[in-house]
PDB file of C-alpha atoms in Angstrom:
ATOM      1  CA  MET A   1     144.416  97.082  52.043  1.00 46.00           C
ATOM      2  CA  GLU A   2     145.996  96.263  55.422  1.00 49.00           C
ATOM      3  CA  GLY A   3     146.955  99.906  55.942  1.00 51.00           C
ATOM      4  CA  GLY A   4     143.375 100.998  55.278  1.00 49.00           C
ATOM      5  CA  MET A   5     142.030  98.443  57.718  1.00 46.00           C
ATOM      6  CA  GLU A   6     144.408  99.676  60.394  1.00 49.00           C
ATOM      7  CA  GLU A   7     143.087 103.219  59.946  1.00 50.00           C
ATOM      8  CA  LEU A   8     139.493 102.015  60.349  1.00 48.00           C
ATOM      9  CA  MET A   9     140.293  99.667  63.207  1.00 52.00           C
ATOM     10  CA  PRO A  10     143.249 100.987  65.213  1.00 57.00           C
ATOM     11  CA  ARG A  11     145.052  98.560  67.465  1.00 59.00           C
ATOM     12  CA  LEU A  12     143.974  98.571  71.063  1.00 58.00           C
ATOM     13  CA  LEU A  13     147.475  97.553  72.126  1.00 57.00           C
ATOM     14  CA  PRO A  14     149.897  99.017  69.563  1.00 59.00           C
ATOM     15  CA  VAL A  15     153.343  97.439  69.686  1.00 58.00           C
ATOM     16  CA  ASP A  16     156.352  99.438  68.630  1.00 59.00           C
ATOM     17  CA  ASP A  17     159.178  97.784  66.801  1.00 56.00           C
ATOM     18  CA  CYS A  18     161.337  96.045  69.317  1.00 57.00           C
ATOM     19  CA  ASP A  19     164.498  94.014  69.095  1.00 60.00           C
ATOM     20  CA  LEU A  20     163.557  90.437  69.721  1.00 65.00           C
ATOM     21  CA  SER A  21     166.204  87.835  70.226  1.00 64.00           C
ATOM     22  CA  GLU A  22     167.219  85.797  67.223  1.00 66.00           C
ATOM     23  CA  ASP A  23     165.976  82.635  68.872  1.00 68.00           C
ATOM     24  CA  PHE A  24     162.408  84.039  69.292  1.00 72.00           C
ATOM     25  CA  ASP A  25     159.967  81.165  68.719  1.00 76.00           C
ATOM     26  CA  PRO A  26     156.238  82.137  68.561  1.00 73.00           C
ATOM     27  CA  THR A  27     155.245  78.531  69.290  1.00 74.00           C
ATOM     28  CA  VAL A  28     156.665  78.495  72.828  1.00 75.00           C
ATOM     29  CA  PRO A  29     155.312  80.424  75.845  1.00 78.00           C
ATOM     30  CA  PRO A  30     156.477  84.068  75.790  1.00 77.00           C
ATOM     31  CA  ARG A  31     159.204  85.131  78.197  1.00 75.00           C
ATOM     32  CA  THR A  32     158.744  88.928  78.028  1.00 78.00           C
ATOM     33  CA  PRO A  33     155.797  91.310  77.524  1.00 75.00           C
ATOM     34  CA  GLN A  34     157.143  92.190  74.077  1.00 75.00           C
ATOM     35  CA  GLU A  35     157.194  88.539  73.043  1.00 75.00           C
ATOM     36  CA  TYR A  36     153.630  88.069  74.330  1.00 77.00           C
ATOM     37  CA  LEU A  37     152.240  91.034  72.375  1.00 75.00           C
ATOM     38  CA  LYS A  38     154.141  90.025  69.267  1.00 76.00           C
ATOM     39  CA  ARG A  39     152.722  86.522  69.531  1.00 76.00           C
ATOM     40  CA  VAL A  40     149.186  87.953  69.799  1.00 74.00           C
ATOM     41  CA  GLN A  41     149.790  89.971  66.622  1.00 75.00           C
ATOM     42  CA  ILE A  42     151.018  86.912  64.755  1.00 77.00           C
ATOM     43  CA  GLU A  43     147.987  84.835  65.830  1.00 75.00           C
ATOM     44  CA  ALA A  44     145.576  87.644  64.880  1.00 73.00           C
ATOM     45  CA  ALA A  45     147.154  87.932  61.425  1.00 74.00           C
ATOM     46  CA  ARG A  46     146.497  84.244  60.836  1.00 75.00           C
ATOM     47  CA  CYS A  47     142.759  84.581  61.514  1.00 75.00           C
ATOM     48  CA  PRO A  48     140.572  84.748  58.373  1.00 76.00           C
ATOM     49  CA  ASP A  49     138.766  88.026  57.654  1.00 68.00           C
ATOM     50  CA  VAL A  50     135.431  86.240  57.230  1.00 71.00           C
ATOM     51  CA  VAL A  51     134.218  83.146  59.054  1.00 69.00           C
ATOM     52  CA  VAL A  52     131.209  81.176  57.777  1.00 71.00           C
ATOM     53  CA  ALA A  53     129.335  78.901  60.166  1.00 71.00           C
ATOM     54  CA  GLN A  54     128.710  75.379  58.918  1.00 71.00           C
ATOM     55  CA  ILE A  55     125.016  74.586  59.585  1.00 72.00           C
ATOM     56  CA  ASP A  56     123.488  71.189  59.048  1.00 68.00           C
ATOM     57  CA  PRO A  57     119.990  71.896  57.625  1.00 65.00           C
ATOM     58  CA  LYS A  58     118.853  68.419  58.690  1.00 61.00           C
ATOM     59  CA  LYS A  59     119.111  69.479  62.339  1.00 57.00           C
ATOM     60  CA  LEU A  60     116.782  72.439  61.870  1.00 58.00           C
ATOM     61  CA  ARG A  61     113.167  71.877  62.782  1.00 53.00           C
ATOM     62  CA  LYS A  62     110.785  72.318  59.870  1.00 51.00           C
ATOM     63  CA  LYS A  63     108.221  74.098  62.060  1.00 48.00           C
ATOM     64  CA  GLN A  64     109.713  76.402  64.666  1.00 48.00           C
ATOM     65  CA  THR A  65     107.448  77.966  67.281  1.00 47.00           C
ATOM     66  CA  VAL A  66     107.756  81.702  67.809  1.00 41.00           C
ATOM     67  CA  ASN A  67     106.179  83.127  70.950  1.00 44.00           C
ATOM     68  CA  ILE A  68     104.939  86.673  70.554  1.00 40.00           C
ATOM     69  CA  SER A  69     103.629  88.505  73.603  1.00 47.00           C
ATOM     70  CA  ILE A  70     100.914  91.105  73.098  1.00 51.00           C
ATOM     71  CA  SER A  71     102.212  94.380  74.488  1.00 63.00           C
ATOM     72  CA  GLY A  72      98.835  95.926  75.230  1.00 77.00           C
ATOM     73  CA  CYS A  73      95.659  94.875  76.990  1.00 88.00           C
ATOM     74  CA  GLN A  74      92.572  93.614  75.241  1.00 90.00           C
ATOM     75  CA  PRO A  75      89.789  96.226  75.144  1.00 89.00           C
ATOM     76  CA  ALA A  76      87.060  96.008  77.764  1.00 88.00           C
ATOM     77  CA  PRO A  77      83.797  94.297  76.708  1.00 87.00           C
ATOM     78  CA  GLU A  78      81.256  96.658  75.222  1.00 87.00           C
ATOM     79  CA  GLY A  79      79.470  98.547  77.961  1.00 87.00           C
ATOM     80  CA  TYR A  80      82.081  97.737  80.634  1.00 90.00           C
ATOM     81  CA  ALA A  81      84.885 100.178  79.799  1.00 91.00           C
ATOM     82  CA  PRO A  82      85.663 102.446  82.778  1.00 93.00           C
ATOM     83  CA  THR A  83      85.313 106.200  82.429  1.00 94.00           C
ATOM     84  CA  LEU A  84      88.328 108.467  82.735  1.00 95.00           C
ATOM     85  CA  LYS A  85      86.826 110.104  85.817  1.00 95.00           C
ATOM     86  CA  TRP A  86      86.442 106.714  87.509  1.00 96.00           C
ATOM     87  CA  GLN A  87      90.026 105.788  86.705  1.00 96.00           C
ATOM     88  CA  GLN A  88      91.352 109.094  88.055  1.00 96.00           C
ATOM     89  CA  GLN A  89      89.385 108.630  91.284  1.00 97.00           C
ATOM     90  CA  GLN A  90      90.753 105.110  91.767  1.00 97.00           C
ATOM     91  CA  VAL A  91      94.310 106.329  91.288  1.00 97.00           C
ATOM     92  CA  ALA A  92      93.750 109.103  93.856  1.00 97.00           C
ATOM     93  CA  ASN A  93      92.307 106.648  96.386  1.00 97.00           C
ATOM     94  CA  PHE A  94      95.150 104.206  95.791  1.00 97.00           C
ATOM     95  CA  SER A  95      97.756 106.918  96.235  1.00 97.00           C
ATOM     96  CA  ALA A  96      96.209 107.953  99.570  1.00 97.00           C
ATOM     97  CA  ILE A  97      96.239 104.336 100.779  1.00 96.00           C
ATOM     98  CA  ARG A  98      99.919 103.955  99.862  1.00 96.00           C
ATOM     99  CA  GLN A  99     100.829 107.143 101.721  1.00 96.00           C
ATOM    100  CA  SER A 100      98.941 106.018 104.816  1.00 95.00           C
ATOM    101  CA  LEU A 101     100.560 102.584 104.687  1.00 94.00           C
ATOM    102  CA  ASN A 102     104.062 104.059 104.453  1.00 93.00           C
ATOM    103  CA  LYS A 103     103.351 106.513 107.261  1.00 94.00           C
ATOM    104  CA  HIS A 104     102.056 103.895 109.701  1.00 94.00           C
ATOM    105  CA  ARG A 105     104.103 100.890 108.573  1.00 92.00           C
ATOM    106  CA  ASN A 106     106.236 100.770 111.730  1.00 92.00           C
ATOM    107  CA  HIS A 107     103.142 100.923 113.925  1.00 94.00           C
ATOM    108  CA  TRP A 108     101.397  98.035 112.167  1.00 92.00           C
ATOM    109  CA  ARG A 109     104.618  96.017 112.022  1.00 91.00           C
ATOM    110  CA  SER A 110     104.865  96.190 115.807  1.00 91.00           C
ATOM    111  CA  GLN A 111     101.386  94.747 116.310  1.00 89.00           C
ATOM    112  CA  HIS A 112     101.220  91.140 117.486  1.00 88.00           C
ATOM    113  CA  LEU A 113      99.853  88.580 115.088  1.00 90.00           C
ATOM    114  CA  ASP A 114      97.218  86.101 116.203  1.00 87.00           C
ATOM    115  CA  SER A 115      98.542  82.734 117.293  1.00 85.00           C
ATOM    116  CA  ASN A 116      97.107  81.037 114.209  1.00 86.00           C
ATOM    117  CA  VAL A 117      98.971  83.344 111.791  1.00 91.00           C
ATOM    118  CA  THR A 118     102.243  81.862 110.564  1.00 91.00           C
ATOM    119  CA  MET A 119     103.654  83.711 107.568  1.00 95.00           C
ATOM    120  CA  PRO A 120     105.480  81.440 105.081  1.00 95.00           C
ATOM    121  CA  LYS A 121     109.070  82.058 104.062  1.00 95.00           C
ATOM    122  CA  SER A 122     109.566  84.231 101.002  1.00 94.00           C
ATOM    123  CA  GLU A 123     110.590  81.309  98.766  1.00 95.00           C
ATOM    124  CA  ASP A 124     107.685  79.056  99.826  1.00 96.00           C
ATOM    125  CA  GLU A 125     105.413  79.434  96.782  1.00 95.00           C
ATOM    126  CA  GLU A 126     102.900  76.758  97.746  1.00 94.00           C
ATOM    127  CA  GLY A 127     102.787  78.037 101.322  1.00 95.00           C
ATOM    128  CA  TRP A 128     101.937  81.574 100.187  1.00 96.00           C
ATOM    129  CA  LYS A 129      99.220  80.384  97.818  1.00 94.00           C
ATOM    130  CA  LYS A 130      97.544  78.505 100.666  1.00 93.00           C
ATOM    131  CA  PHE A 131      98.108  81.415 103.074  1.00 95.00           C
ATOM    132  CA  CYS A 132      96.527  84.022 100.772  1.00 95.00           C
ATOM    133  CA  LEU A 133      93.810  81.981  99.059  1.00 93.00           C
ATOM    134  CA  GLY A 134      93.123  79.236 101.587  1.00 90.00           C
ATOM    135  CA  GLU A 135      93.381  75.485 101.394  1.00 83.00           C
ATOM    136  CA  ARG A 136      89.874  75.290  99.921  1.00 78.00           C
ATOM    137  CA  ALA A 137      90.809  77.335  96.845  1.00 74.00           C
ATOM    138  CA  TYR A 138      94.175  75.613  96.618  1.00 66.00           C
ATOM    139  CA  SER A 139      92.543  72.172  96.525  1.00 72.00           C
ATOM    140  CA  GLU A 140      89.558  73.537  94.547  1.00 67.00           C
ATOM    141  CA  THR A 141      86.931  72.204  96.966  1.00 58.00           C
ATOM    142  CA  ASP A 142      83.748  74.158  97.700  1.00 53.00           C
ATOM    143  CA  ALA A 143      82.117  71.924 100.298  1.00 46.00           C
ATOM    144  CA  LEU A 144      81.533  73.395 103.772  1.00 46.00           C
ATOM    145  CA  SER A 145      81.740  71.263 106.891  1.00 48.00           C
ATOM    146  CA  ASP A 146      79.428  71.715 109.861  1.00 43.00           C
ATOM    147  CA  ASN A 147      82.274  73.111 111.961  1.00 46.00           C
ATOM    148  CA  GLU A 148      82.974  75.883 109.440  1.00 47.00           C
ATOM    149  CA  ASN A 149      79.517  77.357 109.991  1.00 46.00           C
ATOM    150  CA  LEU A 150      80.530  78.239 113.567  1.00 42.00           C
ATOM    151  CA  GLY A 151      83.198  80.740 112.509  1.00 58.00           C
ATOM    152  CA  ILE A 152      85.787  81.687 109.903  1.00 72.00           C
ATOM    153  CA  ASP A 153      88.610  79.220 109.429  1.00 80.00           C
ATOM    154  CA  TYR A 154      91.300  81.355 107.790  1.00 82.00           C
ATOM    155  CA  ILE A 155      93.459  78.331 107.090  1.00 81.00           C
ATOM    156  CA  LYS A 156      90.707  77.074 104.777  1.00 85.00           C
ATOM    157  CA  VAL A 157      89.541  80.385 103.284  1.00 84.00           C
ATOM    158  CA  GLY A 158      92.856  82.236 103.384  1.00 88.00           C
ATOM    159  CA  PHE A 159      94.121  85.091 105.531  1.00 93.00           C
ATOM    160  CA  PRO A 160      93.104  88.585 104.435  1.00 94.00           C
ATOM    161  CA  PRO A 161      95.914  91.073 103.664  1.00 95.00           C
ATOM    162  CA  LEU A 162      95.802  92.712 107.101  1.00 94.00           C
ATOM    163  CA  LEU A 163      98.060  95.711 107.663  1.00 94.00           C
ATOM    164  CA  SER A 164      99.787  93.820 110.453  1.00 94.00           C
ATOM    165  CA  ILE A 165     100.690  91.151 107.865  1.00 95.00           C
ATOM    166  CA  VAL A 166     101.665  93.146 104.769  1.00 96.00           C
ATOM    167  CA  SER A 167     103.683  95.643 106.853  1.00 95.00           C
ATOM    168  CA  ARG A 168     105.981  92.785 107.819  1.00 95.00           C
ATOM    169  CA  MET A 169     106.696  91.839 104.207  1.00 96.00           C
ATOM    170  CA  SER A 170     109.982  92.980 102.661  1.00 95.00           C
ATOM    171  CA  GLN A 171     110.071  94.209  99.070  1.00 95.00           C
ATOM    172  CA  ALA A 172     111.588  90.901  98.013  1.00 95.00           C
ATOM    173  CA  THR A 173     108.687  89.044  99.641  1.00 96.00           C
ATOM    174  CA  VAL A 174     106.097  91.410  98.150  1.00 97.00           C
ATOM    175  CA  THR A 175     107.522  90.797  94.668  1.00 96.00           C
ATOM    176  CA  SER A 176     107.730  87.044  95.213  1.00 96.00           C
ATOM    177  CA  VAL A 177     104.145  86.724  96.466  1.00 97.00           C
ATOM    178  CA  LEU A 178     102.916  88.918  93.616  1.00 97.00           C
ATOM    179  CA  GLU A 179     104.686  86.556  91.224  1.00 96.00           C
ATOM    180  CA  TYR A 180     103.129  83.495  92.892  1.00 96.00           C
ATOM    181  CA  LEU A 181      99.598  84.884  92.733  1.00 96.00           C
ATOM    182  CA  THR A 182     100.002  86.182  89.179  1.00 96.00           C
ATOM    183  CA  SER A 183     101.161  82.731  88.138  1.00 94.00           C
ATOM    184  CA  TRP A 184      98.157  81.213  89.924  1.00 94.00           C
ATOM    185  CA  PHE A 185      95.817  83.669  88.208  1.00 94.00           C
ATOM    186  CA  GLY A 186      97.268  82.660  84.851  1.00 91.00           C
ATOM    187  CA  GLU A 187      95.568  79.275  85.201  1.00 88.00           C
ATOM    188  CA  LYS A 188      92.754  79.793  87.731  1.00 90.00           C
ATOM    189  CA  LYS A 189      89.653  81.935  87.973  1.00 88.00           C
ATOM    190  CA  PHE A 190      89.501  85.352  89.572  1.00 92.00           C
ATOM    191  CA  THR A 191      88.188  85.407  93.148  1.00 92.00           C
ATOM    192  CA  PRO A 192      87.538  88.215  95.668  1.00 92.00           C
ATOM    193  CA  GLU A 193      90.320  86.796  97.895  1.00 93.00           C
ATOM    194  CA  LEU A 194      92.778  86.986  95.016  1.00 95.00           C
ATOM    195  CA  GLY A 195      91.644  90.521  94.150  1.00 95.00           C
ATOM    196  CA  ARG A 196      92.155  91.773  97.720  1.00 96.00           C
ATOM    197  CA  TRP A 197      95.673  90.381  97.868  1.00 97.00           C
ATOM    198  CA  LEU A 198      96.646  91.741  94.451  1.00 97.00           C
ATOM    199  CA  TYR A 199      95.449  95.203  95.475  1.00 98.00           C
ATOM    200  CA  ALA A 200      97.346  95.025  98.785  1.00 97.00           C
ATOM    201  CA  LEU A 201     100.572  93.845  97.133  1.00 97.00           C
ATOM    202  CA  LEU A 202     100.382  96.637  94.562  1.00 97.00           C
ATOM    203  CA  ALA A 203      99.910  99.088  97.439  1.00 97.00           C
ATOM    204  CA  CYS A 204     103.116  97.754  99.030  1.00 96.00           C
ATOM    205  CA  LEU A 205     105.147  97.844  95.816  1.00 95.00           C
ATOM    206  CA  GLU A 206     107.778 100.567  95.941  1.00 93.00           C
ATOM    207  CA  LYS A 207     108.562 102.929  93.086  1.00 91.00           C
ATOM    208  CA  PRO A 208     110.641 103.087  90.965  1.00 91.00           C
ATOM    209  CA  LEU A 209     109.837  99.547  89.973  1.00 91.00           C
ATOM    210  CA  LEU A 210     112.520  96.911  89.709  1.00 89.00           C
ATOM    211  CA  PRO A 211     112.654  95.175  86.293  1.00 90.00           C
ATOM    212  CA  GLU A 212     111.067  91.973  87.620  1.00 90.00           C
ATOM    213  CA  ALA A 213     108.199  93.897  89.243  1.00 94.00           C
ATOM    214  CA  HIS A 214     107.713  95.905  86.057  1.00 94.00           C
ATOM    215  CA  SER A 215     107.307  92.709  84.035  1.00 94.00           C
ATOM    216  CA  LEU A 216     105.004  91.155  86.652  1.00 96.00           C
ATOM    217  CA  ILE A 217     102.466  93.955  86.824  1.00 97.00           C
ATOM    218  CA  ARG A 218     102.272  94.142  83.029  1.00 96.00           C
ATOM    219  CA  GLN A 219     101.634  90.405  82.913  1.00 96.00           C
ATOM    220  CA  LEU A 220      98.970  90.841  85.589  1.00 97.00           C
ATOM    221  CA  ALA A 221      97.173  93.609  83.712  1.00 96.00           C
ATOM    222  CA  ARG A 222      97.137  91.615  80.477  1.00 96.00           C
ATOM    223  CA  ARG A 223      95.715  88.604  82.296  1.00 96.00           C
ATOM    224  CA  CYS A 224      92.947  90.767  83.780  1.00 95.00           C
ATOM    225  CA  SER A 225      92.039  92.006  80.314  1.00 94.00           C
ATOM    226  CA  GLU A 226      91.881  88.439  79.002  1.00 94.00           C
ATOM    227  CA  VAL A 227      89.617  87.228  81.819  1.00 93.00           C
ATOM    228  CA  ARG A 228      87.071  90.018  81.465  1.00 91.00           C
ATOM    229  CA  VAL A 229      86.748  89.295  77.741  1.00 90.00           C
ATOM    230  CA  LEU A 230      86.525  85.512  78.089  1.00 86.00           C
ATOM    231  CA  GLU A 231      84.024  85.601  80.948  1.00 78.00           C
ATOM    232  CA  GLU A 232      80.768  84.351  79.442  1.00 72.00           C
ATOM    233  CA  ASN A 233      78.459  85.471  82.249  1.00 73.00           C
ATOM    234  CA  LYS A 234      79.494  89.076  82.783  1.00 77.00           C
ATOM    235  CA  ASN A 235      79.642  89.869  86.487  1.00 85.00           C
ATOM    236  CA  GLU A 236      79.680  93.629  86.953  1.00 87.00           C
ATOM    237  CA  GLU A 237      81.407  93.432  90.339  1.00 90.00           C
ATOM    238  CA  GLN A 238      84.136  91.145  89.039  1.00 92.00           C
ATOM    239  CA  ILE A 239      84.745  93.181  85.880  1.00 93.00           C
ATOM    240  CA  SER A 240      84.952  96.311  88.016  1.00 94.00           C
ATOM    241  CA  ALA A 241      87.671  94.622  90.100  1.00 95.00           C
ATOM    242  CA  LEU A 242      89.573  93.620  86.951  1.00 96.00           C
ATOM    243  CA  ASN A 243      89.204  97.166  85.587  1.00 95.00           C
ATOM    244  CA  LEU A 244      90.625  98.477  88.858  1.00 97.00           C
ATOM    245  CA  ILE A 245      93.808  96.390  88.643  1.00 97.00           C
ATOM    246  CA  ILE A 246      94.354  97.382  85.005  1.00 97.00           C
ATOM    247  CA  CYS A 247      93.761 101.012  85.955  1.00 96.00           C
ATOM    248  CA  LEU A 248      96.341 100.960  88.764  1.00 97.00           C
ATOM    249  CA  VAL A 249      98.978  99.184  86.696  1.00 97.00           C
ATOM    250  CA  SER A 250      98.541 101.460  83.700  1.00 95.00           C
ATOM    251  CA  ARG A 251      97.852 104.836  85.273  1.00 96.00           C
ATOM    252  CA  TYR A 252      99.532 104.765  88.699  1.00 97.00           C
ATOM    253  CA  PHE A 253     102.573 102.710  87.705  1.00 97.00           C
ATOM    254  CA  ASP A 254     102.900 104.543  84.367  1.00 93.00           C
ATOM    255  CA  GLN A 255     102.259 101.658  81.976  1.00 94.00           C
ATOM    256  CA  ARG A 256     100.114 103.904  79.789  1.00 92.00           C
ATOM    257  CA  ASP A 257     100.088 101.592  76.782  1.00 93.00           C
ATOM    258  CA  LEU A 258      97.992  99.156  78.875  1.00 94.00           C
ATOM    259  CA  ALA A 259      95.367 101.723  79.892  1.00 92.00           C
ATOM    260  CA  ASP A 260      91.699 101.384  79.023  1.00 91.00           C
ATOM    261  CA  GLU A 261      90.462 104.020  76.657  1.00 86.00           C
ATOM    262  CA  PRO A 262      87.826 106.157  78.414  1.00 75.00           C
ATOM    263  CA  SER A 263      84.260 105.211  77.564  1.00 60.00           C
TER     264      SER A 263
END
């Protein structure tokens, strides 16, 4: 039996017969390489062939929760599914925007930012949410003050994804901000400000995708599909924006299992 096992599982460190001293004691630290390897063999021979784990059934929960993530997107509401031609046109437009952004990135990066623009650090999640969506959305207040009617207060309504801003963002920052906004979208409603930033961040995302970015955009597309189904009062403009994000994730970034079937 042992000979057969050795044929199936050859030793990684075969040890030839060697003359060990008569006083060799496997219980004391080895003094030579031969003694060390021999001691390993002796210890391995003492190990049982089969080990059974002792499990206390009382410690097992009676009802264990299993989280299963849906791999695909939910179908578009009836009458709102995008056509294949529309999806192809959006991908072509998006590709042209990405090429232009890459070509002129250095130019836009060199442009001075307005004095009121202070970009948060990459790890500042709350700072980026306020920067992109505005303090009003962050605090979920809709009231306008008299002073706000005199001009746009970007601190309150959020800064738009200007080329001079997104061109300064590293890939690590792009991925982080995309994660922050996707997390926000998982609990909040879809807004035009959020849609503009998601589009801009996708335009800045480099291919091939890193694993974390791959997971993020799939999560984003699935969330978009959920929102357009759950929305009671169908807003054509909003559903079109959600369709656009799903289209870009599935067809430009090659996540074809998430794509909407042509209407």
